[in-house]
Short mmCIF file of C-alpha atoms in Angstrom, two decimals:
data_model
loop_
_atom_site.label_atom_id
_atom_site.label_comp_id
_atom_site.label_asym_id
_atom_site.label_seq_id
_atom_site.Cartn_x
_atom_site.Cartn_y
_atom_site.Cartn_z
CA MET A 1 18.44 119.25 6.01
CA SER A 2 19.31 120.53 2.59
CA SER A 3 21.62 118.96 0.04
CA THR A 4 24.24 120.60 -2.14
CA GLU A 5 24.62 117.50 -4.31
CA LEU A 6 23.97 117.93 -7.99
CA PRO A 7 20.82 116.11 -9.12
CA ILE A 8 21.35 112.75 -10.76
CA VAL A 9 18.71 112.78 -13.45
CA PRO A 10 19.16 110.40 -16.38
CA ALA A 11 17.58 111.74 -19.55
CA THR A 12 14.27 110.05 -20.21
CA ASN A 13 15.29 109.00 -23.70
CA VAL A 14 18.38 107.11 -22.45
CA LEU A 15 16.77 105.16 -19.62
CA PRO A 16 17.34 101.40 -19.87
CA LYS A 17 14.65 99.07 -21.08
CA VAL A 18 13.14 97.21 -18.14
CA ALA A 19 10.24 94.83 -17.69
CA ALA A 20 6.78 96.29 -18.17
CA VAL A 21 4.89 97.49 -15.12
CA ARG A 22 2.13 95.12 -14.05
CA VAL A 23 -1.40 96.16 -14.97
CA ALA A 24 -4.16 94.31 -13.15
CA GLU A 25 -7.23 93.07 -14.96
CA GLY A 26 -9.56 95.99 -15.67
CA GLU A 27 -6.83 98.63 -15.25
CA ARG A 28 -5.25 100.91 -17.81
CA LEU A 29 -1.95 102.83 -17.88
CA ARG A 30 -1.20 106.00 -19.79
CA SER A 31 1.63 108.50 -19.87
CA VAL A 32 0.96 112.22 -19.42
CA GLY A 33 3.55 114.82 -20.39
CA LEU A 34 3.56 118.01 -18.31
CA PRO A 35 6.06 120.88 -17.95
CA GLY A 36 9.20 119.37 -16.39
CA ILE A 37 7.68 115.97 -15.63
CA THR A 38 6.09 112.93 -17.22
CA LEU A 39 3.56 111.05 -15.12
CA THR A 40 2.19 107.55 -15.51
CA VAL A 41 -1.47 107.38 -14.54
CA ARG A 42 -3.26 104.14 -13.65
CA SER A 43 -7.03 104.10 -14.05
CA ARG A 44 -9.95 101.79 -13.67
CA PRO A 45 -13.13 102.43 -15.67
CA PRO A 46 -15.98 103.36 -13.32
CA ALA A 47 -18.97 101.09 -12.95
CA ARG A 48 -21.12 103.74 -14.66
CA GLU A 49 -20.87 107.13 -16.28
CA GLY A 50 -21.06 110.34 -14.31
CA LEU A 51 -19.29 109.26 -11.12
CA PRO A 52 -17.17 111.95 -9.43
CA PRO A 53 -13.40 111.77 -10.06
CA ALA A 54 -10.86 110.53 -7.51
CA LEU A 55 -7.05 110.65 -7.47
CA TYR A 56 -4.80 108.38 -5.40
CA VAL A 57 -1.24 109.35 -4.37
CA HIS A 58 1.18 106.67 -3.09
CA GLY A 59 3.87 106.77 -0.42
CA LEU A 60 7.67 106.63 -0.31
CA GLY A 61 8.96 103.70 -2.37
CA GLY A 62 5.44 102.88 -3.53
CA SER A 63 3.56 103.32 -6.78
CA SER A 64 0.07 103.55 -8.18
CA GLN A 65 -0.18 99.76 -7.77
CA ASN A 66 -0.58 100.33 -4.02
CA TRP A 67 -4.11 101.55 -4.71
CA SER A 68 -5.32 98.79 -7.04
CA ALA A 69 -7.35 96.96 -4.39
CA LEU A 70 -9.06 100.11 -3.09
CA MET A 71 -9.72 101.41 -6.61
CA GLN A 72 -11.55 98.18 -7.37
CA GLU A 73 -13.56 98.44 -4.15
CA LEU A 74 -14.64 101.98 -5.03
CA GLU A 75 -15.30 101.59 -8.76
CA ALA A 76 -19.05 101.93 -8.13
CA VAL A 77 -18.53 105.13 -6.13
CA VAL A 78 -15.83 107.17 -7.91
CA ASP A 79 -14.05 107.42 -11.25
CA GLY A 80 -10.61 106.56 -9.94
CA GLU A 81 -7.09 107.33 -11.14
CA ALA A 82 -3.79 106.68 -9.35
CA VAL A 83 -0.64 108.58 -10.20
CA ASP A 84 2.99 107.45 -10.12
CA LEU A 85 4.88 110.37 -8.60
CA PRO A 86 8.00 111.47 -10.52
CA GLY A 87 10.77 108.90 -10.13
CA PHE A 88 8.43 106.17 -8.83
CA GLY A 89 6.42 103.42 -10.45
CA ASP A 90 6.60 103.94 -14.21
CA SER A 91 7.16 107.72 -14.07
CA PRO A 92 10.66 108.92 -14.98
CA PRO A 93 12.56 111.35 -12.73
CA PRO A 94 11.62 115.04 -12.81
CA ASP A 95 13.76 117.17 -15.09
CA ASP A 96 15.06 119.30 -12.21
CA GLY A 97 15.74 116.43 -9.76
CA ASP A 98 13.43 118.03 -7.16
CA TYR A 99 11.73 115.44 -4.95
CA SER A 100 10.53 117.78 -2.20
CA ILE A 101 7.00 117.63 -0.81
CA THR A 102 6.31 120.89 -2.60
CA ALA A 103 7.57 119.50 -5.92
CA HIS A 104 5.44 116.36 -5.59
CA ALA A 105 2.42 118.51 -4.69
CA ARG A 106 3.16 120.71 -7.70
CA ALA A 107 3.15 117.60 -9.91
CA VAL A 108 -0.27 116.58 -8.60
CA ILE A 109 -1.64 120.10 -9.08
CA ARG A 110 -0.24 120.31 -12.61
CA TYR A 111 -1.90 117.04 -13.51
CA LEU A 112 -5.26 118.06 -12.05
CA ASP A 113 -5.14 121.44 -13.77
CA ALA A 114 -4.16 119.89 -17.11
CA SER A 115 -6.72 117.07 -16.94
CA GLY A 116 -9.59 119.30 -15.83
CA ARG A 117 -10.78 116.55 -13.48
CA GLY A 118 -10.83 118.67 -10.36
CA PRO A 119 -12.26 118.92 -7.85
CA VAL A 120 -11.46 115.30 -6.97
CA HIS A 121 -11.77 113.00 -4.01
CA LEU A 122 -8.07 113.00 -3.08
CA PHE A 123 -6.43 110.00 -1.38
CA GLY A 124 -2.86 109.92 -0.01
CA ASN A 125 -0.74 107.40 1.86
CA SER A 126 2.39 108.23 3.89
CA LEU A 127 4.47 110.59 1.71
CA GLY A 128 1.39 110.88 -0.51
CA GLY A 129 -0.57 111.91 2.59
CA ALA A 130 1.76 114.85 3.20
CA VAL A 131 1.62 115.75 -0.50
CA SER A 132 -2.19 115.56 -0.54
CA THR A 133 -2.43 117.68 2.62
CA ARG A 134 -0.39 120.40 0.92
CA VAL A 135 -2.50 120.19 -2.25
CA ALA A 136 -5.74 120.46 -0.28
CA ALA A 137 -4.40 123.44 1.70
CA VAL A 138 -3.07 125.52 -1.21
CA ARG A 139 -5.65 124.53 -3.83
CA PRO A 140 -8.95 123.86 -2.07
CA ASP A 141 -10.72 124.26 -5.41
CA LEU A 142 -9.19 120.96 -6.55
CA VAL A 143 -10.32 118.81 -3.59
CA ARG A 144 -13.83 117.52 -2.77
CA THR A 145 -12.82 115.25 0.11
CA LEU A 146 -9.47 114.19 1.51
CA THR A 147 -8.63 110.65 2.67
CA LEU A 148 -5.27 110.19 4.39
CA VAL A 149 -3.86 106.76 5.21
CA SER A 150 -1.00 107.02 7.73
CA PRO A 151 -0.03 110.49 6.47
CA ALA A 152 3.64 111.46 6.92
CA LEU A 153 3.03 114.52 9.06
CA PRO A 154 5.73 115.76 11.47
CA GLU A 155 6.28 113.84 14.69
CA ILE A 156 8.36 115.21 17.55
CA ARG A 157 9.10 111.74 18.88
CA VAL A 158 9.73 109.37 15.96
CA GLN A 159 9.26 105.64 16.52
CA ARG A 160 12.48 103.67 16.69
CA THR A 161 11.26 101.44 13.86
CA ALA A 162 10.98 104.53 11.62
CA VAL A 163 14.52 105.78 12.28
CA PRO A 164 16.23 103.71 9.52
CA THR A 165 13.85 105.17 6.94
CA ALA A 166 14.49 108.70 8.21
CA LEU A 167 18.26 108.10 8.03
CA MET A 168 17.91 107.67 4.26
CA ALA A 169 17.76 111.47 4.13
CA LEU A 170 21.40 111.72 5.25
CA PRO A 171 23.96 112.04 2.45
CA GLY A 172 25.76 108.76 1.84
CA VAL A 173 23.48 106.54 3.92
CA THR A 174 21.51 105.17 0.96
CA THR A 175 24.72 104.46 -0.95
CA LEU A 176 26.09 102.60 2.07
CA PHE A 177 22.89 100.60 2.47
CA ALA A 178 22.81 99.74 -1.23
CA ARG A 179 26.37 98.44 -0.98
CA LEU A 180 25.73 96.44 2.19
CA SER A 181 22.55 94.90 0.76
CA ARG A 182 23.80 94.22 -2.75
CA ASP A 183 23.66 90.45 -2.17
CA TRP A 184 20.06 90.46 -0.96
CA THR A 185 17.62 88.71 -3.24
CA PRO A 186 14.43 90.49 -4.38
CA GLU A 187 12.50 88.04 -2.20
CA GLN A 188 14.49 89.09 0.88
CA ARG A 189 13.97 92.76 0.11
CA VAL A 190 10.21 92.31 -0.33
CA ARG A 191 9.91 90.37 2.92
CA GLY A 192 11.73 93.17 4.70
CA VAL A 193 9.46 95.84 3.23
CA MET A 194 6.33 93.87 4.07
CA ALA A 195 7.51 93.24 7.64
CA LEU A 196 7.94 97.00 8.01
CA CYS A 197 4.76 98.14 6.26
CA TYR A 198 2.14 95.48 7.06
CA GLY A 199 0.52 94.85 10.41
CA ASP A 200 0.44 91.17 9.49
CA PRO A 201 2.53 90.19 6.44
CA ALA A 202 0.77 86.82 6.43
CA ARG A 203 -2.24 88.59 4.92
CA VAL A 204 -0.35 88.94 1.65
CA SER A 205 -1.36 86.19 -0.76
CA PRO A 206 1.29 84.11 -2.57
CA GLU A 207 0.22 85.80 -5.80
CA GLY A 208 0.54 89.23 -4.22
CA PHE A 209 4.01 88.37 -2.93
CA ARG A 210 5.08 87.15 -6.37
CA HIS A 211 3.87 90.37 -7.99
CA ALA A 212 5.76 92.41 -5.38
CA VAL A 213 8.96 90.49 -6.10
CA GLU A 214 8.56 91.08 -9.84
CA GLU A 215 8.11 94.81 -9.21
CA MET A 216 11.16 94.89 -6.93
CA GLU A 217 13.24 93.20 -9.64
CA ARG A 218 12.03 95.79 -12.17
CA ARG A 219 12.74 98.77 -9.94
CA GLN A 220 16.28 97.66 -9.11
CA GLN A 221 17.14 97.89 -12.80
CA LEU A 222 16.29 101.59 -12.82
CA PRO A 223 19.42 103.77 -12.43
CA TYR A 224 17.51 106.42 -10.49
CA PHE A 225 15.79 104.07 -8.01
CA TRP A 226 17.94 104.90 -4.97
CA ASP A 227 18.23 108.56 -5.93
CA ALA A 228 14.44 108.97 -5.97
CA MET A 229 14.16 107.20 -2.61
CA THR A 230 16.91 109.28 -1.01
CA ARG A 231 15.74 112.63 -2.27
CA SER A 232 12.09 111.95 -1.42
CA ALA A 233 13.07 110.87 2.11
CA ARG A 234 15.11 114.07 2.36
CA GLY A 235 12.06 115.98 1.14
CA ILE A 236 9.98 114.57 4.00
CA VAL A 237 12.62 115.49 6.61
CA ASN A 238 12.98 118.98 5.14
CA ALA A 239 9.21 119.47 5.24
CA TYR A 240 9.20 118.47 8.91
CA THR A 241 11.54 121.38 9.68
CA LEU A 242 9.54 124.06 7.91
CA GLY A 243 7.74 126.63 10.02
CA GLY A 244 5.17 129.33 9.39
CA GLN A 245 2.50 128.96 6.73
CA HIS A 246 4.44 126.16 5.00
CA ALA A 247 4.44 123.90 8.07
CA LEU A 248 2.45 120.76 7.34
CA TRP A 249 0.41 120.89 10.56
CA ARG A 250 -0.42 124.53 9.85
CA GLN A 251 -1.52 123.53 6.38
CA ALA A 252 -3.62 120.69 7.83
CA GLU A 253 -5.53 123.31 9.82
CA ARG A 254 -6.25 125.18 6.57
CA VAL A 255 -7.84 122.18 4.81
CA LEU A 256 -11.52 122.85 4.14
CA ALA A 257 -12.44 119.50 2.59
CA PRO A 258 -14.16 116.83 4.69
CA THR A 259 -11.34 114.50 5.74
CA LEU A 260 -11.14 110.78 6.53
CA LEU A 261 -8.09 109.84 8.60
CA VAL A 262 -6.93 106.22 8.62
CA TYR A 263 -4.41 105.03 11.21
CA GLY A 264 -3.11 101.54 11.97
CA GLY A 265 -2.35 100.33 15.48
CA ARG A 266 0.65 98.34 14.22
CA ASP A 267 2.11 101.08 12.01
CA GLN A 268 5.91 101.06 12.41
CA LEU A 269 6.49 104.22 10.36
CA VAL A 270 3.78 106.67 11.44
CA GLY A 271 2.91 106.65 15.14
CA TYR A 272 -0.65 105.64 15.94
CA ARG A 273 -0.57 108.24 18.69
CA MET A 274 -0.67 110.90 15.96
CA ALA A 275 -4.29 110.00 15.15
CA ARG A 276 -5.68 112.24 17.88
CA LYS A 277 -3.52 115.20 16.86
CA ALA A 278 -4.55 114.78 13.23
CA ALA A 279 -8.23 114.58 14.15
CA ARG A 280 -7.89 117.89 15.99
CA ALA A 281 -5.88 119.57 13.23
CA PHE A 282 -8.19 118.78 10.31
CA ARG A 283 -11.27 120.84 11.01
CA ASP A 284 -13.86 118.49 9.45
CA SER A 285 -12.48 115.02 10.08
CA ARG A 286 -13.43 111.46 10.84
CA LEU A 287 -11.15 108.72 12.05
CA LEU A 288 -10.93 105.12 10.90
CA SER A 289 -8.93 103.26 13.52
CA LEU A 290 -7.60 99.81 12.57
CA PRO A 291 -5.81 98.19 15.53
CA ASP A 292 -4.31 95.35 13.46
CA ALA A 293 -3.27 97.37 10.41
CA GLY A 294 0.20 98.62 9.62
CA HIS A 295 1.31 101.45 7.36
CA VAL A 296 -0.69 100.55 4.23
CA ALA A 297 -4.23 99.96 5.47
CA MET A 298 -5.66 100.47 1.98
CA MET A 299 -3.73 97.36 0.90
CA GLU A 300 -4.38 95.30 4.04
CA TYR A 301 -8.05 96.19 4.58
CA PRO A 302 -9.37 97.76 1.35
CA GLU A 303 -12.97 96.75 2.08
CA THR A 304 -12.95 98.52 5.44
CA VAL A 305 -11.33 101.67 4.08
CA ALA A 306 -13.78 101.69 1.16
CA ARG A 307 -16.73 101.34 3.52
CA ALA A 308 -15.51 104.22 5.69
CA PHE A 309 -15.03 106.42 2.63
CA GLY A 310 -18.55 105.64 1.42
CA GLU A 311 -19.90 106.52 4.83
CA LEU A 312 -17.95 109.78 4.80
CA LEU A 313 -19.68 110.65 1.54
CA ALA A 314 -23.06 109.60 2.88
CA GLY A 315 -22.52 111.76 5.97
CA GLN A 316 -21.73 114.71 3.72
CA GLY A 317 -24.65 113.99 1.39
CA LYS A 318 -22.15 113.43 -1.42
CA LEU A 319 -22.83 109.79 -2.29
CA GLU A 320 -23.80 109.94 -5.94
CA GLY A 321 -27.06 108.38 -7.12
CA SER A 322 -27.56 104.79 -6.01
CA ALA A 323 -23.86 104.08 -5.47
CA VAL A 324 -23.31 101.74 -2.54
CA VAL A 325 -19.99 100.64 -1.13
CA PRO A 326 -19.93 96.82 -0.68
CA GLY A 327 -20.47 95.91 2.94
CA SER A 328 -21.58 99.40 3.91
CA SER A 329 -23.40 99.54 7.22
CA GLY A 330 -25.44 102.49 6.06
CA GLY A 331 -24.22 104.74 8.84
CA PHE A 332 -20.82 105.90 10.03
CA GLU A 333 -21.47 106.41 13.71
CA GLY A 334 -21.03 103.12 15.50
CA ALA A 335 -20.39 101.16 12.30
CA ASP A 336 -18.95 97.72 12.75
CA GLY A 337 -15.40 97.61 11.48
CA GLY A 338 -15.63 93.84 11.28
CA PRO A 339 -12.77 91.59 12.31
CA GLU A 340 -10.26 94.01 10.81
CA GLY A 341 -10.72 96.80 13.33
CA ALA A 342 -12.94 99.57 14.60
CA VAL A 343 -14.53 102.46 12.78
CA VAL A 344 -14.76 105.55 14.94
CA ALA A 345 -16.60 108.73 14.01
CA GLY A 346 -15.94 112.19 15.24
CA ASP A 347 -15.57 115.87 14.47
CA GLY A 348 -11.90 116.77 14.69
CA ALA A 349 -12.77 120.19 16.09
CA GLY A 350 -14.23 118.67 19.23
CA ASP A 351 -11.95 118.13 22.21
CA GLY A 352 -12.98 114.58 22.97
CA ALA A 353 -14.87 113.83 19.77
CA VAL A 354 -12.49 111.21 18.45
CA GLU A 355 -12.49 108.16 20.64
CA SER A 356 -9.66 105.67 20.63
CA SER A 357 -10.08 102.11 19.48
CA SER A 358 -8.61 99.10 21.24
CA ALA A 359 -5.16 99.92 19.87
CA GLY A 360 -2.97 101.65 22.36
CA SER A 361 -1.78 105.19 21.84
#
């Protein structure tokens, strides 16, 4: 589904002044200029020198803030950075107005090449999961391991709850929605987003809700907010229609890096049933199954995701020095996922290697 609309790209030097992006205690923000794009990068100093680098890539409508909790959990394991994709978070729109999966992947690759941090432990959620899959497939030299949280990979049968988001790709739909919802308060918008993305919105603390409202207020002042959402949604739909070597599932099969797949049983945007297909597609994969999680498990259950990542590294013999993930069971197979859910191990190449948790498929 291509668009013939001219890109709406306000010049960076004429963008309005808006409130500053929130920076949690211990985090840092910096701006990185690259050909055609400027990226804001959020970082957290590692617990010690010499830890391997990691890069986190957010989903549609998200930002680097989505990874703050997991970055803190893993500060003793990796040297973490989270990027705001062009047009999201504190990053201005790309110069060419291209929000395709390929363009977002190109932005990540340009940053990794320019920073010299690769190969990295690459994390992606939703849209960021599709982007990270493409990066890992076309530039395996840049990726040590791949962790995908509810990756936006093509589904033949889309969940009904995901249809409104997919409709954003249609010309005019976002404009209509913006007009119909113009009287909604930031609080109402945030509650709607959390109801869609969280397995249990009640897990969000009052402070977390307040920060989300502040971010929503900030984003709505940006003239390119809806344009970035629309074009990125269109980029996902377009990527779903690609065939041949550019098809996302074909690229998943080409990924060489050890892969951790994280799926939530209450995900309303990415079907939980896709977990088995993903585990078969990624040749060296493990599955973290969280029956009570929604679309952003790294925000709902950061401790559990961090533990599973540490165990992935331990299983690969890649856990650096004496680094220990808090709460680690010391072994992936049969690990106790705690009250949050179940951790399931398996080799994606095996026919029945990935077992289902108590969440239905």
